[in-house]
Short mmCIF file of N, CA and C in Angstrom, two decimals:
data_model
loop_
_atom_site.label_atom_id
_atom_site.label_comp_id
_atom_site.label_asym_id
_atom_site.label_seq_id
_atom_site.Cartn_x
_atom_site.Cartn_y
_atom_site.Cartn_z
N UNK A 1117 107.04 105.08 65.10
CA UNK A 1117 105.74 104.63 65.56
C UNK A 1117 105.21 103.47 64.71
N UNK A 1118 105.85 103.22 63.38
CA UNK A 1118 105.00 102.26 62.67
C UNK A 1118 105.22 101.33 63.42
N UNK A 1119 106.72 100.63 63.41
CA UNK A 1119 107.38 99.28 64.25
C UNK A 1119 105.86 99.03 65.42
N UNK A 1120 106.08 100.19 65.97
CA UNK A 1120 104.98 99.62 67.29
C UNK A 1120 103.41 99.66 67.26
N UNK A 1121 103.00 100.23 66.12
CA UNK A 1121 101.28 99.88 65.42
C UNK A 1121 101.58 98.69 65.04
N UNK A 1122 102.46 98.26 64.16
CA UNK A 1122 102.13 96.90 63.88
C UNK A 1122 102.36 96.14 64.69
N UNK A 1123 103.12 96.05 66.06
CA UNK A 1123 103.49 95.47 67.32
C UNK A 1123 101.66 95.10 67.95
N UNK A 1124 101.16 96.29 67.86
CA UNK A 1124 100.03 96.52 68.59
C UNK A 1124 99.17 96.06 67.91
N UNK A 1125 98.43 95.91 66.21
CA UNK A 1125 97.87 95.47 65.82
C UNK A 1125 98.05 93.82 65.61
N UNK A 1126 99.11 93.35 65.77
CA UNK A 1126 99.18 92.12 65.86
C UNK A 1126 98.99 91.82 67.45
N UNK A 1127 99.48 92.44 68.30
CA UNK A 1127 98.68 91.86 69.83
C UNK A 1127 97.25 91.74 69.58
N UNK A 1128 96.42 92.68 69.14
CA UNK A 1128 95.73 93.16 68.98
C UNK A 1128 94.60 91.87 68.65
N UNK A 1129 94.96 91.04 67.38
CA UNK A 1129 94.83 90.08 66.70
C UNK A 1129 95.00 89.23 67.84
N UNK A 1130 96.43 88.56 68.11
CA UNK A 1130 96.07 87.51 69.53
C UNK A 1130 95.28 87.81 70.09
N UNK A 1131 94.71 88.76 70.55
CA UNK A 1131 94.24 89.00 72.26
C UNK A 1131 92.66 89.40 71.59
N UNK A 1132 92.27 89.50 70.58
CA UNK A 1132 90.51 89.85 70.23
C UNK A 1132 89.50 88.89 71.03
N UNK A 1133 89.92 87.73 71.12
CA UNK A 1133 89.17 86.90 71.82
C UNK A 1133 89.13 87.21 73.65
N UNK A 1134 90.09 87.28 73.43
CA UNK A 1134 90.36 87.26 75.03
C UNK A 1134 89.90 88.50 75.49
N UNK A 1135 90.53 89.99 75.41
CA UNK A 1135 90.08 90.97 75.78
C UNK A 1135 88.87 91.74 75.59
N UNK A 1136 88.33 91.99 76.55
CA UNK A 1136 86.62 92.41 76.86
C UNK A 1136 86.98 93.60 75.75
N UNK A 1137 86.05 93.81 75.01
CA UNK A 1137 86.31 95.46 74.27
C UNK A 1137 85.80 96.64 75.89
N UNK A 1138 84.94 96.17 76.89
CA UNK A 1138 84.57 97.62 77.84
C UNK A 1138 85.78 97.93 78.12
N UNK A 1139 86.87 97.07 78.32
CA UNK A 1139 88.31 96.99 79.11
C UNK A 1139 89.08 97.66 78.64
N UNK A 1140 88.98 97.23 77.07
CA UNK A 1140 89.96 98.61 76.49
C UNK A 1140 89.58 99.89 76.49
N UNK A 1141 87.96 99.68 76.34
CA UNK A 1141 87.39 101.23 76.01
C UNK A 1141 87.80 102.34 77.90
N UNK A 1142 87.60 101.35 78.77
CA UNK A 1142 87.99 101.86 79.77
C UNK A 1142 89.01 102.21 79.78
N UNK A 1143 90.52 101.62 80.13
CA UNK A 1143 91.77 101.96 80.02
C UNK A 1143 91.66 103.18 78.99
N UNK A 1144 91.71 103.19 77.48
CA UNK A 1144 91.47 104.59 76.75
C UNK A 1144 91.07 105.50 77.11
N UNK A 1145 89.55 105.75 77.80
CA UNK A 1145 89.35 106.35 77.95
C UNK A 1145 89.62 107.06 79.36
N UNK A 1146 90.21 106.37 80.19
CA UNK A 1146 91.11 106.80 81.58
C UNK A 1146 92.41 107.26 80.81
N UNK A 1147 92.81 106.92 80.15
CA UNK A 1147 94.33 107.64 79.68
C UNK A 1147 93.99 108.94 79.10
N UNK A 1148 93.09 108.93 78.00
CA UNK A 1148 92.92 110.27 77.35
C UNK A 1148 91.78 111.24 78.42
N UNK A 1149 91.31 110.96 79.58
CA UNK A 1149 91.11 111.78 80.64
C UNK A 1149 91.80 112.13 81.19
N UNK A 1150 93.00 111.43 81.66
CA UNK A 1150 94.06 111.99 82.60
C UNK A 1150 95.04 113.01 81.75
N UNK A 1151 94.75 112.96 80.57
CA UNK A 1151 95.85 113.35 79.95
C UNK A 1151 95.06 114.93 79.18
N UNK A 1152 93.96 115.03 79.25
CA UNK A 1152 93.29 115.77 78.40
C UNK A 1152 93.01 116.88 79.96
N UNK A 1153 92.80 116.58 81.77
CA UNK A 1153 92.84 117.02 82.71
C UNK A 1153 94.27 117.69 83.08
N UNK A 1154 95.20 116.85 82.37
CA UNK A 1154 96.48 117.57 82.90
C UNK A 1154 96.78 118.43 82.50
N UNK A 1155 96.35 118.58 81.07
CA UNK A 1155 96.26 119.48 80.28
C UNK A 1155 95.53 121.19 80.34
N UNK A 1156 94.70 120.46 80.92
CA UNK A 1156 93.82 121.46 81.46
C UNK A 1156 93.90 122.65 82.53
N UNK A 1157 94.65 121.63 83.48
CA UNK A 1157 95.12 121.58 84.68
C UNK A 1157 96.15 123.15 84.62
N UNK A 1158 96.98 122.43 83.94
CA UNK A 1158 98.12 123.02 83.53
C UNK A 1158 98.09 124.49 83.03
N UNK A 1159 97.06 124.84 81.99
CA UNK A 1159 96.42 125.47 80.95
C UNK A 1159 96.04 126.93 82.16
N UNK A 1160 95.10 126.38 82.76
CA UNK A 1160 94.23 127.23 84.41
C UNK A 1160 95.15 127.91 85.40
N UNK A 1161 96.17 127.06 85.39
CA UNK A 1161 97.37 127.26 86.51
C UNK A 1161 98.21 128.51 85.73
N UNK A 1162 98.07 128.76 84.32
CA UNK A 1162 98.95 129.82 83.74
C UNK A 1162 100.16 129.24 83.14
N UNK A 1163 100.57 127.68 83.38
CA UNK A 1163 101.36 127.45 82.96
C UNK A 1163 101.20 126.79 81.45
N UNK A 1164 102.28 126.55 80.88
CA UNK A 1164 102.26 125.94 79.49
C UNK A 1164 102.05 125.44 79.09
N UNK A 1165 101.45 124.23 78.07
CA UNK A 1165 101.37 123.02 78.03
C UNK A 1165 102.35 121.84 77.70
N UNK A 1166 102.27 120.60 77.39
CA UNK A 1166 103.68 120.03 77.48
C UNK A 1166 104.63 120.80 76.69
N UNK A 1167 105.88 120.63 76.91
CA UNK A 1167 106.77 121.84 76.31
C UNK A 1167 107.38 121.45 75.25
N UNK A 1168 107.65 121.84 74.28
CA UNK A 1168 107.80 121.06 73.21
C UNK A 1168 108.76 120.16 72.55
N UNK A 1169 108.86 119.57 72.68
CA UNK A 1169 110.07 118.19 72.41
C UNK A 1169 110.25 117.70 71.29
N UNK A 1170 111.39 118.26 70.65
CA UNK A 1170 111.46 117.92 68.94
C UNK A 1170 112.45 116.54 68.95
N UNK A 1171 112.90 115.99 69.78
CA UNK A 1171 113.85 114.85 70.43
C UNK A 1171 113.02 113.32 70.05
N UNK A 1172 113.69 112.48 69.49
CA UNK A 1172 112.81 111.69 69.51
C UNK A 1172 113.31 110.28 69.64
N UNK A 1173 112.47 110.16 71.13
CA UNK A 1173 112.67 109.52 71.77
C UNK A 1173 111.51 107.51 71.44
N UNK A 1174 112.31 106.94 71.08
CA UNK A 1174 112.18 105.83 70.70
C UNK A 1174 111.13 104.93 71.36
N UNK A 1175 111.61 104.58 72.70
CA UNK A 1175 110.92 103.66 73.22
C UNK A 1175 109.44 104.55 73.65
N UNK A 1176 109.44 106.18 73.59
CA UNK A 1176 107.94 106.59 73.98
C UNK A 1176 106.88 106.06 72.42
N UNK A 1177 107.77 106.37 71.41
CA UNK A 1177 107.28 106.35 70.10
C UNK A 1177 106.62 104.71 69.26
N UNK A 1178 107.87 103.38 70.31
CA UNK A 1178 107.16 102.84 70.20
C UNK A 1178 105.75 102.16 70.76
N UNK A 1179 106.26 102.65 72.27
CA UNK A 1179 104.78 102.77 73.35
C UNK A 1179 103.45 103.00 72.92
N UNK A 1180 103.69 104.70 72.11
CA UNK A 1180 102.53 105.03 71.50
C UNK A 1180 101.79 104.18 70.46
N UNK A 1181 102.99 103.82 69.53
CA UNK A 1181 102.45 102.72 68.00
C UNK A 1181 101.68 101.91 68.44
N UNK A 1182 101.97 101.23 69.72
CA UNK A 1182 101.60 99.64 69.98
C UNK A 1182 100.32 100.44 70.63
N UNK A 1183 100.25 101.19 71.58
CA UNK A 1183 99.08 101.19 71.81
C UNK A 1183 98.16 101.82 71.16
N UNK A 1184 98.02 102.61 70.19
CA UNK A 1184 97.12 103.27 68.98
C UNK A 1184 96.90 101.78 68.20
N UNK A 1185 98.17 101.14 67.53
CA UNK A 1185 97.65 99.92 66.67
C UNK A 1185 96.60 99.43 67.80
N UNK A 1186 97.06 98.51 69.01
CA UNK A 1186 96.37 97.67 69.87
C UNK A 1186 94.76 98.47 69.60
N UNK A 1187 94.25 99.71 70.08
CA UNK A 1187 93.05 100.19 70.15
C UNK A 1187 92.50 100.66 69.20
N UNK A 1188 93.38 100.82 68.06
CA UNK A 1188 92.61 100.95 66.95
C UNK A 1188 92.01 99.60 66.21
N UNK A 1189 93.17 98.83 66.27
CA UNK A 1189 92.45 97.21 65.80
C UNK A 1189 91.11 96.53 66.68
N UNK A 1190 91.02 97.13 68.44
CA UNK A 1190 90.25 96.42 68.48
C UNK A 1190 88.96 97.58 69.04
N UNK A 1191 89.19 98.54 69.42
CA UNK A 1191 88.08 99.21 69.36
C UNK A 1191 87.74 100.62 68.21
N UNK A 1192 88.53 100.84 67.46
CA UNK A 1192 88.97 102.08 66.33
C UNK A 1192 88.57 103.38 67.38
N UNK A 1193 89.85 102.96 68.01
CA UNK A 1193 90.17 104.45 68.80
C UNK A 1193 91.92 104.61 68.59
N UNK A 1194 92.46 104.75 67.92
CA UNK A 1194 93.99 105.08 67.96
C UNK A 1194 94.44 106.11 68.56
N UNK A 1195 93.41 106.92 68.26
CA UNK A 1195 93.86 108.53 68.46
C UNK A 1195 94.85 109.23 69.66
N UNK A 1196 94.21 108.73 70.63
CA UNK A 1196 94.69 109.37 71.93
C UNK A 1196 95.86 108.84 72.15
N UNK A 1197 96.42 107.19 72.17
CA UNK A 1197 98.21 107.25 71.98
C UNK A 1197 98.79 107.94 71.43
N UNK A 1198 98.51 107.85 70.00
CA UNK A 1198 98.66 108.85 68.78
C UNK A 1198 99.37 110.18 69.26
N UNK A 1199 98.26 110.87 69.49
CA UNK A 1199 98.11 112.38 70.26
C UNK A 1199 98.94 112.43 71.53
N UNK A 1200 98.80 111.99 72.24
CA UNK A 1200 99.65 111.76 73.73
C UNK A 1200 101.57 111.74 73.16
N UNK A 1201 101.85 111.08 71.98
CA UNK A 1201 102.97 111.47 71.48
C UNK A 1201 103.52 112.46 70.29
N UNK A 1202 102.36 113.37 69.60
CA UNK A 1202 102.88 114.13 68.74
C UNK A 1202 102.16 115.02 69.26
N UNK A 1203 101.63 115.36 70.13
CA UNK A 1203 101.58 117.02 70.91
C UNK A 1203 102.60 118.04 71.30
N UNK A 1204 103.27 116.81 71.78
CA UNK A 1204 104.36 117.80 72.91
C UNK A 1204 105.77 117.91 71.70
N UNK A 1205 105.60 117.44 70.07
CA UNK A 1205 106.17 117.70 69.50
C UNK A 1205 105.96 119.16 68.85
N UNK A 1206 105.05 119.70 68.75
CA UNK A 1206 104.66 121.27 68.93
C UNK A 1206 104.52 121.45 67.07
N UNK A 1207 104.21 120.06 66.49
CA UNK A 1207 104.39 120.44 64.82
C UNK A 1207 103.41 121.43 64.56
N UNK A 1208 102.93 122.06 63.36
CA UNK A 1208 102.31 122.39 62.74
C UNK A 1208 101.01 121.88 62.63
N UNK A 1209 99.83 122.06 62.88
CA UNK A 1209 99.02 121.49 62.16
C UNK A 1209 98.82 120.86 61.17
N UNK A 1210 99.54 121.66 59.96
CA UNK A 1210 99.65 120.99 58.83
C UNK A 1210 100.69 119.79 58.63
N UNK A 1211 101.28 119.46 59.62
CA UNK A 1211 102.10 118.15 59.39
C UNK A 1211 101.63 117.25 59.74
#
């Protein structure tokens, strides 16, 4: 995930001028709704939540970096990329 925070914080940097901050805050906050509903969804239905995936899979990991860097540099929201890829890893809390 680092490779792709710093991917994202340097877009991040190009694109400050250009991109509306409502735009990102929108997109974010449509991702971590859909994702926090599916969850939910899922949860109600009796079934499980994502199942846990100790596999690690690269191009999701750098997906996530770039987009946590990207929204953390320009609105300090990282979290929900973040989260969207170390959930369904099932760690510990304490990790």
């Amino acid at each position: 995930m680092i490779p792709g925070g710093a991917l994202g914080v340097l877009g991040a940097w190009l694109l400050a001028d250009v991109a509306p901050e409502w735009a990102v805050q929108a997109v974010l906050g449509a991702v971590s709704l859909v994702f926090a509903l599916w969850q939910g969804v899922l949860q109600l239905r009796g079934a499980p939540g994502l199942a846990a995936a100790h596999r690690h899979e690269r191009v999701l990991a750098l997906s996530a970096g770039a987009a946590g860097g990207f929204t953390s540099a320009i609105a300090h929201a990282g979290s929900p990329p973040f989260q969207i890829y170390v959930m369904p890893k099932g760690l510990a809390k304490e990790v």
